[in-house]
Amino acid sequence: MPSLRHRSTLAAFTLALLTASPTIPAGDEGRPAENLTTWDDNVAPVLRRTCATCHGDGKQEAGLNLASYAGAIKGSGGGEIVVAGRASASRLIQVLTATEDGERMPPDGDPLPPETIALISKWIDTGLRENAGSSAAVMRTLGFKAAGPAADAGPAAVPNSLPPVIRTPTRRPYPVLALAASPRAAVAALSGFGLIDLVDPATRQSLGTIDFPEGEPLAVNFSRSGRLLLAAGGKPVRNGSAVLFDVASGKRLASVGDEPDAILAADISPDEKLVAIGCTSRLVKLFSTEDGSLKATIDKHTDWVTALAFSPNGKYLATADRIGNIHLWDGQTGGVILPLSEHKKSVRALSWRSDSAVVASCGEDGTVVWWDVKDGWPLANKPNAHKDGVLDCRFGPQGELATCGRDGTIRVWSANGQELKAFPLAGSATTTTATATATATTATTAANASTPAGVRLLPIRVIIAADGKTVLAGDTAGQTHSWTLP
Amino acid sequence: MHTPNFSRLLLQAVTTLALVMATRTALSAAQAADGPAPGTTAVPAANTVPGFRRDVMPVFFRAGCNSGTCHGSARGKDGFMLSLFGFDAAGDYRRTVEELPGRRINTAVPAESLLLLKATGAVPHTGGRRIEPNSDLARTLLAWIEAGAPDDVGSIPDVTGISVSQPSLVFEKIAAHENLHVTATYADGSTRDVTTLSLFGTNNPGVADVAVDGRVTAKGPGDTAVFARFSRFTVAAEVIVLPSDQDFVWPSPPENNFIDTPVFSRLQKLRIVPAELCDDETFLRRVTLDLAARPPTIEEYRAFLADSSSDKRARKIDELLASEDFTDYVTALWGELCRINSQDYTGRADSHKPANAFYSWLRDQIAADRPFDEVVADMATAVGSTNTDGQTGLYTMLIKDYRLNPKVLAADFSQLFLGVRMQCAECHNHPFDRWTMDDYYGFVSFFTCVKRKSGSDSRDRRVVFDPTAAPAMHAVDGRPVPAKLPGAVEPVAGTGDPRRALAAWIREPSNDLFNRNIVNRLWAQLMGVGIVDPVDDFRATNPPANGPLLDALATRFAQHGRRLRPMIRDICNSRVYQLSVEPTPSGRNDQRQFSHARLRRLRADVLLDSIVAVTGVPRSFPNAPAGTKAISYINRNHYYSATGDYVLDTFGQSARETVCACDTKTDPSLSQVMHLLVGDTVAPRVQAAASSGVLRKIIEENPTPQSVIEAIFIRTLARRPTPDELQTLLQLLQDGKPEAVYADIFAGLLDSTEFLFNH
């Protein structure tokens, strides 16, 4: 792989394609001699780009889902749309080439160019190959071994001499859309434009950077042992996937999910065997980290899945959506357990207390709720925790909860729901601007960069570090702020 | 004595002024060929940051982003909501920029903003490509995002109105075209060319089409309106496409009164020759049906035809206007609009007694020809017992439920008496007219203080004014909006019942909304179609077919003290009203300009009354006293049928479920035909008339078959038979028994289209 890449959209997109589907890590697997036309390499990108809105995971017009190979083979409610070896008899080609307005696909906009249709026809005629490996579906292995509780022992992973990453110049710093704290080490991960920065939570000094060519990470999470970092995101409306990295070396270990839109929420199970992702398709998908296969799909949400989190003991998976509904599922199988209904507007974040007995949720209706997961009872409900909306909530190791909201403040709540501290974003003592711009200076501890008139500075994410005392927040101007709890 | 500072200031001022003047001159010299000066155009100047309200939101409007079928719908589209046509700028900023930081707007890498990628079709977008990637619209969005996507700081001058470069376009040829320009005026007095930010539409693409850039193209002869929309304003431009002027000779018809002048002036402009004057037989039948809701009697016919005075038509009009039949009819028409009907002992507000009280009160007002603004004012400010104080009827008949919903009351009141459908502005500013949500909620607040309490018995309600009632709450931000007249800026002054202010406004002789609405309804009733059509839908995109005519009528109405009879007298005395239904060749396609009379099927109730009058056999109605006319009939029993009587149902009588004038239908149906032929309305009556009634009398009193047939024709159709008709019918007499043939002729004429229609 060349180390210098063009940051054009096309290149990024192609790159995302190559890395988005489950691949064998590190080292090259020899490419077959012939140039095969396959679903993975040739057909899927086209169909996803053109057809996914109506024939994808979110919506299946005529019962047809072209987001996956299996869906394309299965066809629509009317039957098969591709006949192996006979493009002329395949309904897919018929609608792509139809001239009548009512018959042609796509129904709006320009028809596919003839070369593309020829490519798809070739794919059909040469036997509907799924990938370059073989004509039969194979188990793709990632060579990834989940580590169980044994990983909890031993020293916590810290980044060690990560390779340098070329940062794309941006006009101004990218907002900090995702933030996570290692549960055992003094490491925090925050998202940037096409990369993840690892920093020390207290000093905000950089510990390394990890490349994320898929796009912008919208969710980052450390595994329970702290040895793995999960980053999920992508390019809005174009692609989305979740990637597992080794914290110490920064190496890419596995990648799951191949969504037509950036993934909004993701988490890794405590036993490191499952990754759950939540999407704009309203689906929650559970993937195996060992072979990348889809283990379960949850379709109960009726709007975008905005947050999800495994409980620390692995028993539960909590998922939340844009309408305000939260559901509790079995953390292994995805079976339904309980609904948690309280929020009137979008839920922005979910966080588990370390004893797995309580999960906290917060949302745009301005409330923070502490739930007892035994029976789904809201133990504490704090309305107007932040006026106009609570953007994030995160438990610290000792059961205190940090929140941030649209009122521009960060608040810390005690284990029984009392407000302990409130920190205004503006005028915080220590601030760092992420080194993302070509024009901006490198990381400094200067006072806040002034926000231009008419633009509101909002804290989007907040965490409490493993030491239980450091509060770190990221904002819409790409800055991080830290405070120390007494 | 000048101080040094003053001198310096003066020098600075002079220098600056000189510089400005020089710059302006240079610019205007440079721009003389290029277009409007910078800052006054739709495109923000190169070195200024586009403003959210001034520049970005118009892009959302122009590209269709915030239209009702897309993101402007109540739930938005695909997860993104904008306020319809941008009535909530603050909310739109929040939703676009802050709701999902980094996604829709990406200030770090502006070209990656989903707003741009989707709008230009670079990524899958259900709405497709809305703007071209390098267009001014796209550049405005990009420049704004590059500047950090700032919100407006401080207050931004609002748009106060728009105007088009040519309010009236006349095309001589098909395919001729003109470019419309739209200018917006702002609250700080500045103006701006917003043609590239406006949306255009046409009322009749067959006459004239308007392209997205404002180019109007003539398509076919006729007249219509094209309109431009920007911000919350709509303005119309009249378009006339003239037919070829070959063989067009204006006949210069005589003008009876002030009504004929604007009508003929417009017809001449459109190159349409008006029809001839209708003959006396036609006039008599038409005006009697229109004013007395019945055909003329044989005596009336003979008297009128024998009269040779030159003003007989005017005197006939006066005679009918003074009759009880006229009072009954006008009361029936307004009673229908005000939805008078009842059910007994419902425990709601619409029992028989209040309905009767309302009806009687209304009839008394019409009988006295009381100024109609006073009648409406009385209804608006009514308090009292619904059993005895008839003017409270509006509050019982418009709202029959237990709960008096002020929004429904306000919408109905506006539609009935102002002709404006204010309800469109409940959830967003009116999309096609100038009414804002403030106007709507301010109007609703006139009625939030009205309460109905239990009265002396279960049928009675007391309509009271509740001084503690809160005004209506605005839908966007929940603030109370005190009672305010439509289009006014300040709420009505004073404390106490705000309905008094509403009534005072109705009673102002210069109240154009009221005047135009009432005269338009009168006109529609007599001519078959309003000058504004539909009559209860005045809006900028529905302009009058003949503006000067409507204005002249409204002015005259005010001069008449808003009395109905003088106004109706004027209309009936005009030549336009008395034109024949037979169009001239140039008037064949005219539907809206009154070049000829319209064929109008009789209303269901008038038809039923006419059959009764002609056959002389009475008709009873459920739960109504004997002798009740169909027009005076009030539905007392809704379980039976929509109107209470199945024949009225069949012929499209309004069920009085809404205040819409469209509830009265005259469309044909098979049921109607079947009912006339074999139902129990016509045939039994003809039988009775033949055996012992009017037909028997005609046969006995007329010596010859010709005179019998003639008498039958006059009785049913108010005209003599043509020689051909006479000959054909006389031949029938050869074959059958005379009584049976005469009965058949009688029935046949009653079933004929000519009888069913006013022509």
PDB file of N, CA and C in Angstrom, chain A residues 9 48-50 53 108 169-175 177 193 216 218 235-238 261-262 264 280 303-304 322 348 364 406 452-456 458 460 476, chain B residues 78-81 93-94 98-110 112 114 117-118 122-126 128 143 145-153:
ATOM      1  N   THR A   9     -12.259  12.376  -2.795  1.00  0.00           N
ATOM      2  CA  THR A   9     -13.376  11.546  -2.372  1.00  0.00           C
ATOM      3  C   THR A   9     -13.321  10.188  -3.052  1.00  0.00           C
ATOM      4  N   ARG A  48     -24.929  -0.435  -4.623  1.00  0.00           N
ATOM      5  CA  ARG A  48     -25.116   0.264  -3.358  1.00  0.00           C
ATOM      6  C   ARG A  48     -25.288   1.757  -3.609  1.00  0.00           C
ATOM      7  N   ARG A  49     -24.495   2.271  -4.480  1.00  0.00           N
ATOM      8  CA  ARG A  49     -24.542   3.713  -4.744  1.00  0.00           C
ATOM      9  C   ARG A  49     -25.880   4.115  -5.345  1.00  0.00           C
ATOM     10  N   THR A  50     -26.372   3.284  -6.259  1.00  0.00           N
ATOM     11  CA  THR A  50     -27.550   3.689  -7.017  1.00  0.00           C
ATOM     12  C   THR A  50     -28.858   3.210  -6.417  1.00  0.00           C
ATOM     13  N   THR A  53     -30.893   3.189  -1.479  1.00  0.00           N
ATOM     14  CA  THR A  53     -31.913   3.974  -0.784  1.00  0.00           C
ATOM     15  C   THR A  53     -33.257   3.241  -0.733  1.00  0.00           C
ATOM     16  N   ASP A 108     -35.876   7.544 -10.829  1.00  0.00           N
ATOM     17  CA  ASP A 108     -35.602   8.958 -11.034  1.00  0.00           C
ATOM     18  C   ASP A 108     -34.151   9.113 -11.444  1.00  0.00           C
ATOM     19  N   PRO A 169      -5.248  18.107   5.387  1.00  0.00           N
ATOM     20  CA  PRO A 169      -5.478  19.499   5.782  1.00  0.00           C
ATOM     21  C   PRO A 169      -6.972  19.794   5.730  1.00  0.00           C
ATOM     22  N   THR A 170      -7.452  20.416   6.782  1.00  0.00           N
ATOM     23  CA  THR A 170      -8.848  20.829   6.788  1.00  0.00           C
ATOM     24  C   THR A 170      -8.897  22.324   7.051  1.00  0.00           C
ATOM     25  N   ARG A 171      -9.986  22.897   6.650  1.00  0.00           N
ATOM     26  CA  ARG A 171     -10.118  24.342   6.750  1.00  0.00           C
ATOM     27  C   ARG A 171     -10.096  24.797   8.203  1.00  0.00           C
ATOM     28  N   ARG A 172     -10.715  24.028   9.036  1.00  0.00           N
ATOM     29  CA  ARG A 172     -10.662  24.287  10.467  1.00  0.00           C
ATOM     30  C   ARG A 172     -10.766  22.943  11.164  1.00  0.00           C
ATOM     31  N   PRO A 173     -10.493  22.862  12.463  1.00  0.00           N
ATOM     32  CA  PRO A 173     -10.476  21.548  13.116  1.00  0.00           C
ATOM     33  C   PRO A 173     -11.823  20.855  13.007  1.00  0.00           C
ATOM     34  N   TYR A 174     -11.755  19.558  12.823  1.00  0.00           N
ATOM     35  CA  TYR A 174     -12.967  18.758  12.736  1.00  0.00           C
ATOM     36  C   TYR A 174     -13.542  18.585  14.141  1.00  0.00           C
ATOM     37  N   PRO A 175     -14.870  18.645  14.292  1.00  0.00           N
ATOM     38  CA  PRO A 175     -15.425  18.457  15.645  1.00  0.00           C
ATOM     39  C   PRO A 175     -15.077  17.097  16.223  1.00  0.00           C
ATOM     40  N   LEU A 177     -16.307  14.127  17.411  1.00  0.00           N
ATOM     41  CA  LEU A 177     -17.593  13.462  17.377  1.00  0.00           C
ATOM     42  C   LEU A 177     -17.627  12.195  18.220  1.00  0.00           C
ATOM     43  N   PHE A 193     -10.667  13.841  11.585  1.00  0.00           N
ATOM     44  CA  PHE A 193     -11.075  13.691  10.196  1.00  0.00           C
ATOM     45  C   PHE A 193     -10.266  12.573   9.546  1.00  0.00           C
ATOM     46  N   GLU A 216     -14.972   9.299   8.783  1.00  0.00           N
ATOM     47  CA  GLU A 216     -14.948   9.930  10.101  1.00  0.00           C
ATOM     48  C   GLU A 216     -15.498   8.946  11.134  1.00  0.00           C
ATOM     49  N   LEU A 218     -17.504   7.920  14.181  1.00  0.00           N
ATOM     50  CA  LEU A 218     -18.595   8.499  14.958  1.00  0.00           C
ATOM     51  C   LEU A 218     -18.728   7.825  16.314  1.00  0.00           C
ATOM     52  N   LYS A 235     -18.331   7.484   5.815  1.00  0.00           N
ATOM     53  CA  LYS A 235     -18.658   8.706   5.078  1.00  0.00           C
ATOM     54  C   LYS A 235     -20.172   8.762   4.969  1.00  0.00           C
ATOM     55  N   PRO A 236     -20.787   9.822   5.438  1.00  0.00           N
ATOM     56  CA  PRO A 236     -22.256   9.848   5.440  1.00  0.00           C
ATOM     57  C   PRO A 236     -22.833   9.532   4.062  1.00  0.00           C
ATOM     58  N   VAL A 237     -23.822   8.670   4.057  1.00  0.00           N
ATOM     59  CA  VAL A 237     -24.595   8.273   2.875  1.00  0.00           C
ATOM     60  C   VAL A 237     -23.741   7.536   1.843  1.00  0.00           C
ATOM     61  N   ARG A 238     -22.519   7.223   2.177  1.00  0.00           N
ATOM     62  CA  ARG A 238     -21.702   6.510   1.213  1.00  0.00           C
ATOM     63  C   ARG A 238     -21.222   5.169   1.733  1.00  0.00           C
ATOM     64  N   ASP A 261     -24.198   3.742   4.782  1.00  0.00           N
ATOM     65  CA  ASP A 261     -24.140   5.043   5.431  1.00  0.00           C
ATOM     66  C   ASP A 261     -23.183   4.918   6.596  1.00  0.00           C
ATOM     67  N   ALA A 262     -22.690   6.066   7.097  1.00  0.00           N
ATOM     68  CA  ALA A 262     -21.767   6.017   8.232  1.00  0.00           C
ATOM     69  C   ALA A 262     -22.458   5.367   9.419  1.00  0.00           C
ATOM     70  N   LEU A 264     -23.480   4.928  13.124  1.00  0.00           N
ATOM     71  CA  LEU A 264     -23.677   5.942  14.144  1.00  0.00           C
ATOM     72  C   LEU A 264     -23.229   5.496  15.529  1.00  0.00           C
ATOM     73  N   THR A 280     -28.236   4.127  10.273  1.00  0.00           N
ATOM     74  CA  THR A 280     -29.380   4.925   9.826  1.00  0.00           C
ATOM     75  C   THR A 280     -30.432   4.052   9.159  1.00  0.00           C
ATOM     76  N   ASP A 303     -36.418   4.256  13.944  1.00  0.00           N
ATOM     77  CA  ASP A 303     -35.699   5.431  13.455  1.00  0.00           C
ATOM     78  C   ASP A 303     -34.215   5.119  13.617  1.00  0.00           C
ATOM     79  N   TRP A 304     -33.362   6.070  13.256  1.00  0.00           N
ATOM     80  CA  TRP A 304     -31.917   5.826  13.326  1.00  0.00           C
ATOM     81  C   TRP A 304     -31.515   5.316  14.705  1.00  0.00           C
ATOM     82  N   ARG A 322     -33.520   7.507  17.603  1.00  0.00           N
ATOM     83  CA  ARG A 322     -33.727   8.925  17.426  1.00  0.00           C
ATOM     84  C   ARG A 322     -35.091   9.388  17.905  1.00  0.00           C
ATOM     85  N   ARG A 348     -29.203  10.511  22.833  1.00  0.00           N
ATOM     86  CA  ARG A 348     -27.883  10.798  22.292  1.00  0.00           C
ATOM     87  C   ARG A 348     -26.829   9.820  22.765  1.00  0.00           C
ATOM     88  N   GLU A 364     -32.118  14.579  23.631  1.00  0.00           N
ATOM     89  CA  GLU A 364     -32.436  15.939  23.195  1.00  0.00           C
ATOM     90  C   GLU A 364     -33.581  16.559  23.976  1.00  0.00           C
ATOM     91  N   ARG A 406     -26.314  21.042  25.391  1.00  0.00           N
ATOM     92  CA  ARG A 406     -26.405  22.186  24.499  1.00  0.00           C
ATOM     93  C   ARG A 406     -26.383  23.517  25.237  1.00  0.00           C
ATOM     94  N   PRO A 452     -16.202  32.091  16.098  1.00  0.00           N
ATOM     95  CA  PRO A 452     -16.718  33.221  15.303  1.00  0.00           C
ATOM     96  C   PRO A 452     -18.144  33.566  15.694  1.00  0.00           C
ATOM     97  N   ALA A 453     -18.509  34.835  15.438  1.00  0.00           N
ATOM     98  CA  ALA A 453     -19.848  35.299  15.787  1.00  0.00           C
ATOM     99  C   ALA A 453     -20.884  34.466  15.053  1.00  0.00           C
ATOM    100  N   GLY A 454     -21.963  34.149  15.735  1.00  0.00           N
ATOM    101  CA  GLY A 454     -23.041  33.401  15.105  1.00  0.00           C
ATOM    102  C   GLY A 454     -22.838  31.909  15.152  1.00  0.00           C
ATOM    103  N   VAL A 455     -21.721  31.434  15.636  1.00  0.00           N
ATOM    104  CA  VAL A 455     -21.493  29.995  15.731  1.00  0.00           C
ATOM    105  C   VAL A 455     -21.456  29.625  17.203  1.00  0.00           C
ATOM    106  N   ARG A 456     -22.234  28.636  17.554  1.00  0.00           N
ATOM    107  CA  ARG A 456     -22.275  28.246  18.962  1.00  0.00           C
ATOM    108  C   ARG A 456     -21.301  27.115  19.206  1.00  0.00           C
ATOM    109  N   LEU A 458     -20.314  23.908  21.134  1.00  0.00           N
ATOM    110  CA  LEU A 458     -21.035  22.904  21.910  1.00  0.00           C
ATOM    111  C   LEU A 458     -20.097  21.778  22.313  1.00  0.00           C
ATOM    112  N   ILE A 460     -19.597  18.080  22.646  1.00  0.00           N
ATOM    113  CA  ILE A 460     -20.360  16.964  22.091  1.00  0.00           C
ATOM    114  C   ILE A 460     -20.164  15.696  22.899  1.00  0.00           C
ATOM    115  N   THR A 476     -17.394  21.114  19.342  1.00  0.00           N
ATOM    116  CA  THR A 476     -17.654  21.262  17.906  1.00  0.00           C
ATOM    117  C   THR A 476     -16.514  21.981  17.197  1.00  0.00           C
TER     118      THR A 476
ATOM    119  N   ASP B  78     -36.787  11.676   5.258  1.00  0.00           N
ATOM    120  CA  ASP B  78     -35.531  10.944   5.474  1.00  0.00           C
ATOM    121  C   ASP B  78     -34.747  11.491   6.655  1.00  0.00           C
ATOM    122  N   GLY B  79     -35.453  11.877   7.681  1.00  0.00           N
ATOM    123  CA  GLY B  79     -34.796  12.284   8.915  1.00  0.00           C
ATOM    124  C   GLY B  79     -34.391  13.740   9.007  1.00  0.00           C
ATOM    125  N   PHE B  80     -34.655  14.544   8.008  1.00  0.00           N
ATOM    126  CA  PHE B  80     -34.268  15.951   8.045  1.00  0.00           C
ATOM    127  C   PHE B  80     -35.512  16.804   7.842  1.00  0.00           C
ATOM    128  N   MET B  81     -35.773  17.693   8.809  1.00  0.00           N
ATOM    129  CA  MET B  81     -36.955  18.525   8.722  1.00  0.00           C
ATOM    130  C   MET B  81     -36.582  19.994   8.601  1.00  0.00           C
ATOM    131  N   TYR B  93     -32.011  26.744  11.432  1.00  0.00           N
ATOM    132  CA  TYR B  93     -30.570  26.800  11.658  1.00  0.00           C
ATOM    133  C   TYR B  93     -30.141  25.675  12.587  1.00  0.00           C
ATOM    134  N   ARG B  94     -30.917  25.498  13.654  1.00  0.00           N
ATOM    135  CA  ARG B  94     -30.577  24.439  14.632  1.00  0.00           C
ATOM    136  C   ARG B  94     -30.563  23.081  13.959  1.00  0.00           C
ATOM    137  N   GLU B  98     -26.804  22.336  13.924  1.00  0.00           N
ATOM    138  CA  GLU B  98     -26.443  21.855  15.262  1.00  0.00           C
ATOM    139  C   GLU B  98     -27.019  20.500  15.630  1.00  0.00           C
ATOM    140  N   GLU B  99     -28.052  20.074  14.945  1.00  0.00           N
ATOM    141  CA  GLU B  99     -28.690  18.830  15.358  1.00  0.00           C
ATOM    142  C   GLU B  99     -27.718  17.661  15.276  1.00  0.00           C
ATOM    143  N   LEU B 100     -26.987  17.560  14.166  1.00  0.00           N
ATOM    144  CA  LEU B 100     -26.017  16.481  14.009  1.00  0.00           C
ATOM    145  C   LEU B 100     -24.692  17.109  13.609  1.00  0.00           C
ATOM    146  N   PRO B 101     -23.903  17.532  14.595  1.00  0.00           N
ATOM    147  CA  PRO B 101     -22.670  18.256  14.256  1.00  0.00           C
ATOM    148  C   PRO B 101     -21.800  17.444  13.313  1.00  0.00           C
ATOM    149  N   GLY B 102     -21.254  18.095  12.322  1.00  0.00           N
ATOM    150  CA  GLY B 102     -20.302  17.470  11.422  1.00  0.00           C
ATOM    151  C   GLY B 102     -20.913  16.709  10.266  1.00  0.00           C
ATOM    152  N   ARG B 103     -22.200  16.434  10.311  1.00  0.00           N
ATOM    153  CA  ARG B 103     -22.760  15.583   9.265  1.00  0.00           C
ATOM    154  C   ARG B 103     -23.344  16.409   8.134  1.00  0.00           C
ATOM    155  N   ARG B 104     -24.398  17.199   8.456  1.00  0.00           N
ATOM    156  CA  ARG B 104     -25.035  17.969   7.388  1.00  0.00           C
ATOM    157  C   ARG B 104     -24.136  19.118   6.973  1.00  0.00           C
ATOM    158  N   ILE B 105     -23.541  19.758   7.955  1.00  0.00           N
ATOM    159  CA  ILE B 105     -22.624  20.862   7.704  1.00  0.00           C
ATOM    160  C   ILE B 105     -21.265  20.441   8.232  1.00  0.00           C
ATOM    161  N   ASN B 106     -20.266  20.458   7.367  1.00  0.00           N
ATOM    162  CA  ASN B 106     -18.913  20.079   7.764  1.00  0.00           C
ATOM    163  C   ASN B 106     -18.041  21.300   7.566  1.00  0.00           C
ATOM    164  N   THR B 107     -17.814  22.057   8.656  1.00  0.00           N
ATOM    165  CA  THR B 107     -17.037  23.287   8.499  1.00  0.00           C
ATOM    166  C   THR B 107     -15.547  22.995   8.361  1.00  0.00           C
ATOM    167  N   ALA B 108     -15.124  21.758   8.684  1.00  0.00           N
ATOM    168  CA  ALA B 108     -13.703  21.418   8.531  1.00  0.00           C
ATOM    169  C   ALA B 108     -13.385  21.172   7.063  1.00  0.00           C
ATOM    170  N   VAL B 109     -14.251  20.437   6.393  1.00  0.00           N
ATOM    171  CA  VAL B 109     -14.071  20.155   4.969  1.00  0.00           C
ATOM    172  C   VAL B 109     -15.398  20.504   4.298  1.00  0.00           C
ATOM    173  N   PRO B 110     -15.607  21.787   4.010  1.00  0.00           N
ATOM    174  CA  PRO B 110     -16.932  22.246   3.576  1.00  0.00           C
ATOM    175  C   PRO B 110     -17.520  21.464   2.403  1.00  0.00           C
ATOM    176  N   GLU B 112     -17.456  18.503   1.841  1.00  0.00           N
ATOM    177  CA  GLU B 112     -17.985  17.214   2.268  1.00  0.00           C
ATOM    178  C   GLU B 112     -19.319  17.339   2.986  1.00  0.00           C
ATOM    179  N   LEU B 114     -22.933  17.188   3.881  1.00  0.00           N
ATOM    180  CA  LEU B 114     -23.997  16.413   3.257  1.00  0.00           C
ATOM    181  C   LEU B 114     -25.023  17.326   2.603  1.00  0.00           C
ATOM    182  N   LEU B 117     -23.557  17.816  -0.793  1.00  0.00           N
ATOM    183  CA  LEU B 117     -23.449  16.590  -1.571  1.00  0.00           C
ATOM    184  C   LEU B 117     -24.820  16.103  -1.999  1.00  0.00           C
ATOM    185  N   LYS B 118     -25.777  16.175  -1.101  1.00  0.00           N
ATOM    186  CA  LYS B 118     -27.114  15.709  -1.448  1.00  0.00           C
ATOM    187  C   LYS B 118     -27.776  16.665  -2.423  1.00  0.00           C
ATOM    188  N   ALA B 122     -24.558  14.427  -5.587  1.00  0.00           N
ATOM    189  CA  ALA B 122     -23.300  13.674  -5.583  1.00  0.00           C
ATOM    190  C   ALA B 122     -23.415  12.392  -4.762  1.00  0.00           C
ATOM    191  N   VAL B 123     -24.362  12.342  -3.856  1.00  0.00           N
ATOM    192  CA  VAL B 123     -24.606  11.105  -3.115  1.00  0.00           C
ATOM    193  C   VAL B 123     -26.106  10.806  -3.249  1.00  0.00           C
ATOM    194  N   PRO B 124     -26.494   9.567  -2.964  1.00  0.00           N
ATOM    195  CA  PRO B 124     -27.912   9.232  -3.118  1.00  0.00           C
ATOM    196  C   PRO B 124     -28.802  10.194  -2.338  1.00  0.00           C
ATOM    197  N   HIS B 125     -29.762  10.740  -3.019  1.00  0.00           N
ATOM    198  CA  HIS B 125     -30.668  11.722  -2.423  1.00  0.00           C
ATOM    199  C   HIS B 125     -32.037  11.461  -3.012  1.00  0.00           C
ATOM    200  N   THR B 126     -33.012  11.170  -2.127  1.00  0.00           N
ATOM    201  CA  THR B 126     -34.351  10.883  -2.614  1.00  0.00           C
ATOM    202  C   THR B 126     -34.888  12.021  -3.461  1.00  0.00           C
ATOM    203  N   GLY B 128     -33.145  13.813  -5.415  1.00  0.00           N
ATOM    204  CA  GLY B 128     -32.390  13.974  -6.647  1.00  0.00           C
ATOM    205  C   GLY B 128     -31.488  15.191  -6.603  1.00  0.00           C
ATOM    206  N   ALA B 143     -19.973  28.984   0.302  1.00  0.00           N
ATOM    207  CA  ALA B 143     -19.330  30.145   0.931  1.00  0.00           C
ATOM    208  C   ALA B 143     -19.774  30.280   2.376  1.00  0.00           C
ATOM    209  N   ILE B 145     -20.781  27.835   4.372  1.00  0.00           N
ATOM    210  CA  ILE B 145     -20.171  26.786   5.188  1.00  0.00           C
ATOM    211  C   ILE B 145     -18.693  27.079   5.400  1.00  0.00           C
ATOM    212  N   GLU B 146     -18.032  27.571   4.362  1.00  0.00           N
ATOM    213  CA  GLU B 146     -16.618  27.898   4.517  1.00  0.00           C
ATOM    214  C   GLU B 146     -16.400  28.953   5.589  1.00  0.00           C
ATOM    215  N   ALA B 147     -17.383  29.838   5.735  1.00  0.00           N
ATOM    216  CA  ALA B 147     -17.265  30.873   6.771  1.00  0.00           C
ATOM    217  C   ALA B 147     -17.606  30.340   8.148  1.00  0.00           C
ATOM    218  N   GLY B 148     -17.860  29.036   8.255  1.00  0.00           N
ATOM    219  CA  GLY B 148     -18.157  28.459   9.555  1.00  0.00           C
ATOM    220  C   GLY B 148     -19.631  28.228   9.803  1.00  0.00           C
ATOM    221  N   ALA B 149     -20.460  28.418   8.755  1.00  0.00           N
ATOM    222  CA  ALA B 149     -21.905  28.241   8.890  1.00  0.00           C
ATOM    223  C   ALA B 149     -22.471  29.042  10.047  1.00  0.00           C
ATOM    224  N   PRO B 150     -22.207  30.355  10.075  1.00  0.00           N
ATOM    225  CA  PRO B 150     -22.683  31.138  11.213  1.00  0.00           C
ATOM    226  C   PRO B 150     -24.171  31.426  11.129  1.00  0.00           C
ATOM    227  N   ASP B 151     -24.769  31.575  12.294  1.00  0.00           N
ATOM    228  CA  ASP B 151     -26.149  32.024  12.386  1.00  0.00           C
ATOM    229  C   ASP B 151     -26.132  33.541  12.229  1.00  0.00           C
ATOM    230  N   ASP B 152     -27.301  34.128  12.005  1.00  0.00           N
ATOM    231  CA  ASP B 152     -27.369  35.585  11.962  1.00  0.00           C
ATOM    232  C   ASP B 152     -27.181  36.123  13.372  1.00  0.00           C
ATOM    233  N   VAL B 153     -26.484  37.246  13.460  1.00  0.00           N
ATOM    234  CA  VAL B 153     -26.277  37.885  14.758  1.00  0.00           C
ATOM    235  C   VAL B 153     -27.084  39.161  14.772  1.00  0.00           C
TER     236      VAL B 153
END
